[in-house]
Tab-separated table of C-alpha atoms in Angstrom:
chain	number	residue	atom	x	y	z
A	1	MET	CA	12.733	7.726	-22.804
A	2	PRO	CA	14.310	4.340	-23.413
A	3	THR	CA	12.060	1.316	-22.990
A	4	SER	CA	14.778	-1.157	-22.022
A	5	ARG	CA	15.601	-1.605	-18.359
A	6	THR	CA	18.625	0.115	-16.874
A	7	PRO	CA	20.958	-2.645	-15.634
A	8	ALA	CA	20.606	-3.147	-11.900
A	9	GLY	CA	23.582	-1.669	-10.108
A	10	SER	CA	24.492	0.630	-13.003
A	11	VAL	CA	26.528	3.618	-11.841
A	12	THR	CA	26.740	5.536	-15.082
A	13	ALA	CA	24.399	8.273	-16.174
A	14	SER	CA	23.941	10.447	-19.217
A	15	ALA	CA	21.735	13.334	-20.229
A	16	SER	CA	19.699	11.043	-22.463
A	17	LEU	CA	18.782	8.849	-19.485
A	18	ALA	CA	17.525	11.688	-17.308
A	19	ALA	CA	13.754	12.135	-17.221
A	20	PRO	CA	12.394	15.423	-18.582
A	21	GLY	CA	11.460	18.226	-16.241
A	22	PRO	CA	13.209	20.542	-13.787
A	23	THR	CA	15.228	19.220	-10.869
A	24	PRO	CA	13.588	20.443	-7.645
A	25	SER	CA	15.685	22.185	-5.036
A	26	PRO	CA	15.672	21.004	-1.397
A	27	GLY	CA	12.965	22.706	0.679
A	28	ARG	CA	11.025	23.846	-2.396
A	29	GLY	CA	7.872	22.514	-3.977
A	30	PRO	CA	7.929	19.620	-6.440
A	31	ALA	CA	7.959	19.994	-10.198
A	32	PRO	CA	4.457	20.928	-11.444
A	33	LEU	CA	2.387	17.972	-12.623
A	34	ASP	CA	0.543	19.961	-15.315
A	35	GLY	CA	-2.054	17.232	-15.812
A	36	ARG	CA	0.538	14.674	-16.882
A	37	ARG	CA	0.944	11.172	-15.516
A	38	ILE	CA	2.581	10.959	-12.113
A	39	ARG	CA	5.975	9.271	-12.396
A	40	ALA	CA	6.195	6.629	-9.658
A	41	ALA	CA	9.029	4.435	-8.393
A	42	VAL	CA	9.025	1.529	-5.933
A	43	VAL	CA	11.798	1.022	-3.367
A	44	GLY	CA	11.954	-2.510	-1.984
A	45	THR	CA	10.516	-5.402	-3.999
A	46	GLY	CA	9.394	-7.839	-1.293
A	47	ALA	CA	5.936	-9.220	-0.592
A	48	ILE	CA	4.260	-5.931	0.384
A	49	ALA	CA	5.449	-4.304	-2.843
A	50	ARG	CA	4.380	-7.261	-5.004
A	51	LEU	CA	1.014	-7.885	-3.369
A	52	CYS	CA	-0.171	-4.391	-2.417
A	53	GLN	CA	1.800	-1.414	-3.733
A	54	LEU	CA	2.425	-2.602	-7.284
A	55	PRO	CA	-1.202	-3.654	-7.977
A	56	ALA	CA	-2.465	-0.281	-6.721
A	57	LEU	CA	0.036	1.627	-8.849
A	58	ALA	CA	-0.719	-0.601	-11.841
A	59	GLU	CA	-4.452	0.105	-11.534
A	60	LEU	CA	-3.860	3.855	-11.631
A	61	ALA	CA	-1.406	3.350	-14.484
A	62	ALA	CA	-4.151	1.594	-16.447
A	63	GLU	CA	-6.402	4.594	-15.768
A	64	GLY	CA	-3.783	7.009	-17.096
A	65	GLU	CA	-2.976	8.615	-13.731
A	66	VAL	CA	0.408	7.023	-13.036
A	67	GLU	CA	3.476	5.838	-14.908
A	68	ILE	CA	5.674	3.337	-13.029
A	69	VAL	CA	9.159	4.296	-14.140
A	70	ALA	CA	11.551	2.351	-11.898
A	71	ALA	CA	12.114	0.000	-8.981
A	72	VAL	CA	15.014	-0.294	-6.527
A	73	ASP	CA	16.285	-3.198	-4.440
A	74	ILE	CA	19.712	-4.198	-3.115
A	75	ASP	CA	19.136	-7.652	-4.663
A	76	SER	CA	19.740	-7.220	-8.390
A	77	ALA	CA	18.015	-10.485	-9.315
A	78	ALA	CA	14.960	-9.605	-7.235
A	79	VAL	CA	14.540	-6.141	-8.724
A	80	GLU	CA	15.058	-7.443	-12.259
A	81	ALA	CA	12.351	-10.068	-11.698
A	82	PHE	CA	10.039	-7.476	-10.129
A	83	CYS	CA	10.449	-5.138	-13.075
A	84	ALA	CA	9.970	-7.928	-15.595
A	85	SER	CA	6.739	-9.125	-13.967
A	86	GLY	CA	5.369	-5.601	-13.567
A	87	GLY	CA	6.424	-4.188	-16.925
A	88	ILE	CA	8.624	-1.594	-15.224
A	89	PRO	CA	11.296	-0.201	-17.564
A	90	HIS	CA	14.175	0.542	-15.170
A	91	ALA	CA	15.720	-1.598	-12.400
A	92	TYR	CA	18.245	-0.197	-9.911
A	93	THR	CA	20.207	-1.253	-6.869
A	94	ASP	CA	21.135	2.357	-6.043
A	95	LEU	CA	18.376	4.660	-4.760
A	96	ASP	CA	20.290	7.902	-5.276
A	97	LEU	CA	21.107	6.955	-8.847
A	98	MET	CA	17.469	6.158	-9.572
A	99	LEU	CA	16.333	9.478	-8.103
A	100	ALA	CA	18.877	11.386	-10.198
A	101	GLN	CA	18.147	9.571	-13.462
A	102	ARG	CA	14.416	8.967	-13.317
A	103	ARG	CA	13.258	11.975	-11.244
A	104	PRO	CA	10.048	10.375	-9.950
A	105	ASP	CA	7.178	12.442	-8.591
A	106	LEU	CA	6.201	9.706	-6.123
A	107	VAL	CA	8.329	7.098	-4.343
A	108	ALA	CA	6.666	4.099	-2.692
A	109	VAL	CA	8.891	2.865	0.154
A	110	CYS	CA	8.385	-0.860	0.879
A	111	THR	CA	11.517	-1.694	2.878
A	112	PRO	CA	11.991	-2.665	6.562
A	113	PRO	CA	11.312	0.179	9.037
A	114	THR	CA	14.965	0.841	9.889
A	115	LEU	CA	15.516	2.078	6.312
A	116	HIS	CA	12.466	4.330	6.077
A	117	ARG	CA	14.001	7.535	7.424
A	118	GLU	CA	17.066	7.527	5.178
A	119	GLN	CA	15.133	6.554	2.042
A	120	THR	CA	12.256	8.951	2.677
A	121	VAL	CA	14.598	11.874	3.273
A	122	ALA	CA	16.502	11.067	0.079
A	123	ALA	CA	13.278	11.052	-1.940
A	124	LEU	CA	11.999	14.288	-0.387
A	125	ARG	CA	15.293	16.032	-1.086
A	126	ALA	CA	14.995	14.919	-4.703
A	127	GLY	CA	11.583	16.598	-4.874
A	128	ALA	CA	9.480	13.420	-4.765
A	129	TRP	CA	6.443	12.781	-2.604
A	130	VAL	CA	6.683	9.604	-0.509
A	131	TRP	CA	4.197	6.852	0.296
A	132	CYS	CA	5.847	4.775	3.016
A	133	GLU	CA	4.707	1.462	4.450
A	134	LYS	CA	3.975	1.225	8.167
A	135	PRO	CA	5.426	1.356	10.715
A	136	PRO	CA	6.573	4.747	9.480
A	137	VAL	CA	9.927	4.836	11.315
A	138	PRO	CA	11.279	3.287	14.525
A	139	THR	CA	11.071	6.443	16.692
A	140	PRO	CA	9.401	9.858	16.996
A	141	ALA	CA	12.833	11.432	16.485
A	142	ASP	CA	13.049	9.771	13.073
A	143	PHE	CA	9.554	10.964	12.170
A	144	ASP	CA	10.345	14.545	13.120
A	145	ALA	CA	13.535	14.414	11.047
A	146	ILE	CA	11.476	13.390	8.028
A	147	GLU	CA	8.858	16.064	8.605
A	148	ALA	CA	11.632	18.673	8.726
A	149	GLU	CA	12.571	17.730	5.144
A	150	GLU	CA	9.069	18.181	3.707
A	151	GLY	CA	8.214	21.092	1.464
A	152	THR	CA	6.387	24.118	2.807
A	153	HIS	CA	4.415	25.204	-0.263
A	154	GLY	CA	2.530	22.375	-1.921
A	155	GLY	CA	4.884	19.548	-1.040
A	156	PRO	CA	6.645	17.282	-1.374
A	157	TYR	CA	5.110	15.454	1.597
A	158	ALA	CA	5.655	12.016	3.108
A	159	SER	CA	2.500	9.949	3.726
A	160	ILE	CA	2.230	6.665	5.647
A	161	VAL	CA	0.340	3.615	4.362
A	162	PHE	CA	-2.622	3.500	6.747
A	163	GLN	CA	-5.049	1.963	4.280
A	164	HIS	CA	-7.601	0.914	6.931
A	165	ARG	CA	-8.634	4.582	7.224
A	166	PHE	CA	-9.714	4.612	3.599
A	167	GLY	CA	-12.737	3.160	1.833
A	168	SER	CA	-16.468	3.733	2.167
A	169	GLY	CA	-16.974	2.133	5.594
A	170	ALA	CA	-14.438	4.194	7.512
A	171	ARG	CA	-15.504	7.338	5.662
A	172	HIS	CA	-19.185	6.805	6.554
A	173	VAL	CA	-18.546	6.092	10.240
A	174	ARG	CA	-16.151	9.037	10.515
A	175	ARG	CA	-18.898	11.332	9.217
A	176	LEU	CA	-21.474	9.855	11.590
A	177	LEU	CA	-19.233	10.389	14.599
A	178	ALA	CA	-18.257	13.894	13.513
A	179	SER	CA	-21.890	14.879	12.975
A	180	GLY	CA	-22.933	13.745	16.455
A	181	SER	CA	-26.011	11.980	15.098
A	182	MET	CA	-25.265	8.863	17.179
A	183	GLY	CA	-24.499	10.956	20.256
A	184	ARG	CA	-21.209	11.278	22.100
A	185	PRO	CA	-18.666	8.442	21.863
A	186	LEU	CA	-18.333	6.937	25.334
A	187	VAL	CA	-16.574	3.560	25.383
A	188	ALA	CA	-14.326	1.933	22.777
A	189	HIS	CA	-12.410	-1.271	22.223
A	190	CYS	CA	-9.514	-1.708	19.782
A	191	GLN	CA	-8.247	-5.243	19.217
A	192	THR	CA	-5.495	-6.681	17.024
A	193	THR	CA	-5.102	-10.283	18.156
A	194	TRP	CA	-3.103	-12.204	15.569
A	195	TYR	CA	-0.856	-15.261	15.541
A	196	ARG	CA	2.800	-15.402	14.566
A	197	ASP	CA	5.026	-18.454	15.061
A	198	ALA	CA	8.772	-18.834	15.567
A	199	ALA	CA	9.372	-19.011	11.813
A	200	TYR	CA	7.941	-15.506	11.451
A	201	TYR	CA	10.507	-14.168	13.911
A	202	ALA	CA	13.346	-16.043	12.214
A	203	VAL	CA	13.540	-13.082	9.807
A	204	PRO	CA	16.523	-11.210	11.304
A	205	TRP	CA	15.004	-7.728	11.495
A	206	ARG	CA	11.775	-8.786	13.223
A	207	GLY	CA	11.346	-8.598	16.974
A	208	ARG	CA	14.281	-6.194	17.338
A	209	TRP	CA	13.961	-2.633	18.586
A	210	ARG	CA	16.564	-1.160	16.249
A	211	THR	CA	15.163	-2.663	13.061
A	212	GLU	CA	11.416	-3.040	13.698
A	213	GLY	CA	10.916	-0.329	16.293
A	214	GLY	CA	8.639	-2.451	18.474
A	215	GLY	CA	6.525	-5.578	18.746
A	216	PRO	CA	2.840	-6.156	17.861
A	217	ALA	CA	1.819	-2.699	19.072
A	218	MET	CA	4.142	-1.170	16.471
A	219	GLY	CA	4.165	-3.721	13.669
A	220	HIS	CA	0.627	-5.103	13.794
A	221	GLY	CA	-1.787	-3.139	15.983
A	222	ILE	CA	-0.723	0.209	14.572
A	223	HIS	CA	-3.355	-0.097	11.823
A	224	GLN	CA	-6.321	-0.471	14.174
A	225	MET	CA	-4.972	2.121	16.610
A	226	ASP	CA	-4.525	4.556	13.733
A	227	LEU	CA	-8.101	3.941	12.595
A	228	LEU	CA	-9.398	4.385	16.152
A	229	LEU	CA	-7.592	7.734	16.402
A	230	ASP	CA	-8.923	8.750	12.990
A	231	LEU	CA	-12.479	8.046	14.179
A	232	LEU	CA	-12.328	9.360	17.758
A	233	GLY	CA	-9.824	12.189	17.507
A	234	PRO	CA	-6.952	13.109	19.849
A	235	TRP	CA	-6.044	10.957	22.847
A	236	SER	CA	-5.120	12.553	26.162
A	237	GLU	CA	-3.563	9.817	28.352
A	238	VAL	CA	-2.616	6.141	28.352
A	239	ARG	CA	-1.864	3.480	30.972
A	240	ALA	CA	-0.415	0.202	29.660
A	241	MET	CA	1.175	-3.183	30.306
A	242	ALA	CA	3.391	-5.287	28.019
A	243	GLY	CA	4.661	-8.840	28.169
A	244	ARG	CA	7.053	-11.207	26.462
A	245	LEU	CA	5.152	-14.438	27.066
A	246	VAL	CA	6.156	-16.814	24.243
A	247	HIS	CA	8.652	-15.545	21.704
A	248	ASP	CA	12.408	-15.138	22.181
A	249	VAL	CA	12.531	-11.527	20.985
A	250	GLU	CA	13.682	-8.143	22.319
A	251	THR	CA	10.244	-6.561	21.988
A	252	GLU	CA	6.930	-7.519	23.561
A	253	ASP	CA	4.616	-10.134	22.050
A	254	VAL	CA	1.466	-8.816	23.787
A	255	SER	CA	0.319	-5.470	25.214
A	256	THR	CA	-2.807	-4.001	26.728
A	257	ALA	CA	-3.664	-0.363	27.332
A	258	LEU	CA	-6.322	1.958	28.702
A	259	VAL	CA	-6.650	5.157	26.687
A	260	ARG	CA	-8.596	8.322	27.474
A	261	PHE	CA	-9.515	10.616	24.589
A	262	GLY	CA	-9.834	14.364	24.493
A	263	ASN	CA	-13.600	14.070	24.057
A	264	GLY	CA	-13.844	12.044	27.274
A	265	ALA	CA	-14.262	8.612	25.663
A	266	MET	CA	-12.345	5.714	27.217
A	267	ALA	CA	-10.902	2.772	25.289
A	268	THR	CA	-9.194	-0.549	25.843
A	269	VAL	CA	-6.474	-1.569	23.373
A	270	VAL	CA	-5.128	-5.120	22.981
A	271	ASN	CA	-2.268	-6.093	20.637
A	272	SER	CA	-1.099	-9.709	20.427
A	273	VAL	CA	0.728	-12.164	18.197
A	274	LEU	CA	-0.237	-15.071	20.471
A	275	SER	CA	-3.861	-15.536	19.377
A	276	PRO	CA	-4.790	-18.540	17.177
A	277	ASP	CA	-8.283	-17.109	16.599
A	278	GLU	CA	-7.135	-14.049	14.665
A	279	VAL	CA	-9.270	-10.926	14.475
A	280	SER	CA	-9.031	-7.158	14.091
A	281	ARG	CA	-11.848	-5.280	15.788
A	282	ILE	CA	-12.944	-1.776	16.682
A	283	ARG	CA	-16.085	-1.131	18.712
A	284	ILE	CA	-17.350	2.308	19.717
A	285	ASP	CA	-20.344	2.712	22.045
A	286	CYS	CA	-22.045	6.074	21.579
A	287	GLU	CA	-25.045	7.500	23.420
A	288	ARG	CA	-27.483	6.349	20.728
A	289	ALA	CA	-25.739	3.440	18.994
A	290	THR	CA	-22.859	0.978	18.972
A	291	VAL	CA	-20.726	0.809	15.839
A	292	GLU	CA	-18.467	-2.205	15.376
A	293	LEU	CA	-15.933	-3.279	12.755
A	294	THR	CA	-14.778	-6.913	12.675
A	295	HIS	CA	-12.290	-8.103	10.044
A	296	LEU	CA	-8.696	-9.294	9.745
A	297	TYR	CA	-6.503	-7.543	7.154
A	298	GLY	CA	-9.023	-5.282	5.417
A	299	HIS	CA	-12.677	-4.349	5.490
A	300	GLY	CA	-15.695	-3.560	3.334
A	301	ASN	CA	-19.148	-2.214	4.145
A	302	ALA	CA	-20.409	-5.664	5.231
A	303	ASP	CA	-17.776	-5.803	8.008
A	304	TRP	CA	-19.376	-2.869	9.850
A	305	ARG	CA	-22.395	-3.269	12.132
A	306	ILE	CA	-24.471	-0.537	13.764
A	307	THR	CA	-26.754	-1.429	16.689
A	308	PRO	CA	-29.141	1.333	17.772
A	309	ALA	CA	-30.170	2.030	21.360
A	310	PRO	CA	-33.759	1.080	22.235
A	311	GLY	CA	-36.337	3.574	21.010
A	312	THR	CA	-34.204	5.037	18.210
A	313	ALA	CA	-36.216	6.308	15.246
A	314	GLU	CA	-36.223	3.942	12.269
A	315	ALA	CA	-35.297	6.771	9.920
A	316	ASP	CA	-32.144	7.448	11.910
A	317	VAL	CA	-31.186	3.775	11.943
A	318	ALA	CA	-31.720	3.501	8.184
A	319	ALA	CA	-29.499	6.529	7.565
A	320	TRP	CA	-26.769	5.170	9.852
A	321	ARG	CA	-26.780	1.818	8.090
A	322	ASP	CA	-26.657	3.295	4.577
A	323	PHE	CA	-22.957	3.003	3.759
A	324	GLY	CA	-23.433	3.680	0.046
A	325	THR	CA	-21.367	2.034	-2.674
A	326	ASP	CA	-18.903	-0.455	-1.242
A	327	VAL	CA	-15.296	0.729	-1.550
A	328	PRO	CA	-13.139	-1.680	0.489
A	329	SER	CA	-10.209	-0.413	2.503
A	330	SER	CA	-7.079	-0.913	0.423
A	331	HIS	CA	-3.809	0.505	-0.801
A	332	LEU	CA	-5.685	1.527	-3.945
A	333	ALA	CA	-8.268	3.544	-1.998
A	334	GLN	CA	-5.531	5.457	-0.193
A	335	LEU	CA	-3.412	5.901	-3.315
A	336	ARG	CA	-6.328	7.509	-5.173
A	337	GLU	CA	-6.642	10.115	-2.432
A	338	LEU	CA	-2.874	10.637	-2.296
A	339	VAL	CA	-2.715	11.265	-6.042
A	340	ALA	CA	-5.565	13.765	-5.744
A	341	SER	CA	-3.622	15.571	-2.999
A	342	MET	CA	-0.513	15.635	-5.179
A	343	ARG	CA	-2.391	17.204	-8.052
A	344	ALA	CA	-3.961	19.774	-5.723
A	345	GLY	CA	-0.626	20.492	-4.002
A	346	GLU	CA	-2.201	19.755	-0.614
A	347	ARG	CA	-0.885	17.833	2.378
A	348	PRO	CA	-2.376	14.330	2.224
A	349	ARG	CA	-4.026	12.524	5.094
A	350	ALA	CA	-1.738	10.229	7.119
A	351	SER	CA	1.170	12.669	6.808
A	352	GLY	CA	2.676	15.251	9.117
A	353	ALA	CA	0.995	15.546	12.527
A	354	ASP	CA	-1.868	13.369	11.285
A	355	GLY	CA	0.546	10.590	10.322
A	356	ARG	CA	2.437	10.922	13.622
A	357	ASN	CA	-0.582	10.362	15.909
A	358	SER	CA	-0.465	6.580	16.099
A	359	LEU	CA	3.338	6.527	16.514
A	360	GLU	CA	3.026	8.986	19.401
A	361	LEU	CA	0.372	6.824	21.076
A	362	ILE	CA	2.453	3.660	20.651
A	363	THR	CA	5.526	5.386	22.078
A	364	ALA	CA	3.480	6.487	25.083
A	365	LEU	CA	2.093	2.955	25.444
A	366	TYR	CA	5.610	1.548	25.721
A	367	LYS	CA	6.746	4.233	28.153
A	368	SER	CA	3.713	3.623	30.337
A	369	ALA	CA	4.217	-0.143	30.291
A	370	PHE	CA	7.944	-0.014	31.045
A	371	THR	CA	7.784	2.717	33.707
A	372	ASP	CA	4.454	1.805	35.341
A	373	THR	CA	3.159	5.360	34.956
A	374	THR	CA	0.390	7.221	33.179
A	375	VAL	CA	1.703	9.028	30.094
A	376	ARG	CA	-0.076	12.059	28.686
A	377	ALA	CA	-0.152	13.372	25.143
A	378	GLY	CA	2.798	15.660	24.502
A	379	ASP	CA	4.926	14.244	27.335
A	380	ILE	CA	7.509	12.630	25.056
A	381	GLY	CA	9.860	14.923	23.165
A	382	PRO	CA	13.564	15.662	22.692
A	383	GLY	CA	15.446	14.760	25.855
A	384	ASP	CA	13.106	11.914	26.738
A	385	PRO	CA	14.767	8.491	26.242
A	386	TYR	CA	11.611	7.153	24.548
A	387	TYR	CA	11.888	9.849	21.884
A	388	THR	CA	14.913	8.120	20.346
A	389	ALA	CA	14.194	4.453	21.219
A	390	LEU	CA	10.815	2.966	22.072
A	391	HIS	CA	12.355	0.717	24.740
A	392	GLY	CA	13.583	3.867	26.476
A	393	GLY	CA	16.584	2.015	27.886
A	394	ALA	CA	14.270	0.253	30.357
A	395	PRO	CA	15.875	-2.664	32.241
A	396	GLY	CA	14.642	-5.967	30.908
A	397	TRP	CA	13.440	-4.394	27.660
A	398	ALA	CA	16.401	-2.540	26.178
A	399	PRO	CA	18.824	-4.660	24.121
A	400	ALA	CA	21.605	-6.118	26.241
A	401	ALA	CA	24.149	-3.612	24.918
A	402	VAL	CA	21.904	-0.678	25.858
A	403	SER	CA	21.348	-0.075	29.557
A	404	ALA	CA	20.483	3.123	31.334
A	405	GLY	CA	24.173	3.719	31.996
A	406	ASP	CA	25.193	3.218	28.384
A	407	ARG	CA	23.112	5.999	26.891
A	408	GLY	CA	24.343	9.113	25.180
A	409	PRO	CA	22.733	12.549	24.820
A	410	CYS	CA	18.913	12.629	24.625
A	411	GLY	CA	18.735	8.934	25.509
A	412	THR	CA	20.512	7.850	22.334
A	413	PRO	CA	22.352	4.505	22.707
A	414	ALA	CA	26.059	5.126	23.159
A	415	GLY	CA	27.844	5.177	19.824
A	416	GLU	CA	24.769	6.306	17.881
A	417	LYS	CA	24.237	9.836	16.652
A	418	ALA	CA	21.243	11.733	18.032
A	419	ALA	CA	18.597	12.838	15.537
A	420	PRO	CA	18.870	16.447	14.431
C-alpha cells in the first residue's frame, strides 16, 4: 500500500489504491480479521478526534492491534494537518471515496450529531464497524435506522462512545450491584452540573434541536445517565421539568427528572450548563452501603467512595473497597473492549438496544417536561412526535418554523422525510 497521503478531495481511484481483502456485501458480516491488524479510519478531525479518539487508536496501533489508514474531513487543510500530526497515510474530504479505496474495518465518527446517521449507515454498508461519539443521533428514529443497517451474523455493529462505563471502577461497582452483596439499590442521584458561556453556544450547531438533538440532557448529561442505567438496569418511568433560564438557544439549559427503575429504585437526575462549580456525580444508596462517584470528565478508582451501613462486617467492607488495579475510564478502555468484540464477532457493549437506553430515557425526559405527564418506558415509538424530534413540536420549545400544525406524517417537520 502506498505510504504517501492521498490528496484531500481526490475523486480518482485505481485498483492499486484499493486495500486488500474482499468487499463486504450490505447486510452480511464484515471481512474476517484473521488475526491481522484492524484497519481504522477517523471521520471528523476536530477536538474530540485529536484529543480522545486518535490517542486511543494510536495506543492500540503501537501495540500492534490497529492500523490507522485514513482520515476524512470536509476541510482539506484540517484533514491534511491531522494526518500529518498523527502519521496517517491517507487524507480525504469524501467519505464514500475513502470507504471504497481504503476499506476500513472500523470507522470512528467524530462529527456533529446531525451527521452521525448518514455517516454511520455509509460505514456499515461498506462492511465497517462504527465507533460513534455521543450523542449517538438526534432522535430515536435515527437510531433505529442505523440499527436496521447492522449485520446479523457477527457484525458489523455500531457502538456509541460511552467511555464512563468502562474502566476498573465502573466494572467493580457493576459487579457489586449485580451480586447483591450491598443489598438492593434503593435511592440514587445522577448529577451533571457544568458551566457553558455564550461563546460556547456561538458555534452554529450547538443549542439547536436539528443539529444537536437537545440541550445539556442530550449533549452533556447523557454520559452520567448512561452510566446510571448501566449500573442500575432498566428504567420504568420518568417525570421531568426543563427550563431555558440563561442562554438564547432553542433547547433547554437545565433539566431535572425523577426516574423509577424496574428494580424499584428511585433516582433524581439534574443536568445543567449553568453551574460555575462543575461536577459529575452518581450516588446509589443500597440496603447495606452507599456508593458514590464524584468527578468531572473522567474517573479512576480514587473517585469512588463506598460507605457501609452501621454494623457491616469489616470483611465485607474490605471486599467492597478493593477496586483492584486502577484502569481509568477513557476512550482507550472502551476501544480495547470494542476491538475484542470485533475479533470475537460479538455485539459490543453500548450498541443496539444497550446503546439506545440513554437516548430513550432522554427522549422520555423531554416528552415528560414538555407535556407535563409521566412517561413510561416503551411509550415512544413510530407515530409519536418525540420519536422523530426531541422537542416533539411542543409550543415554546419547537423551532419557530415547526409548530404542531406544521408537522408531517409521524410528527416529522413539514418538508422533511420521515425515517424508514
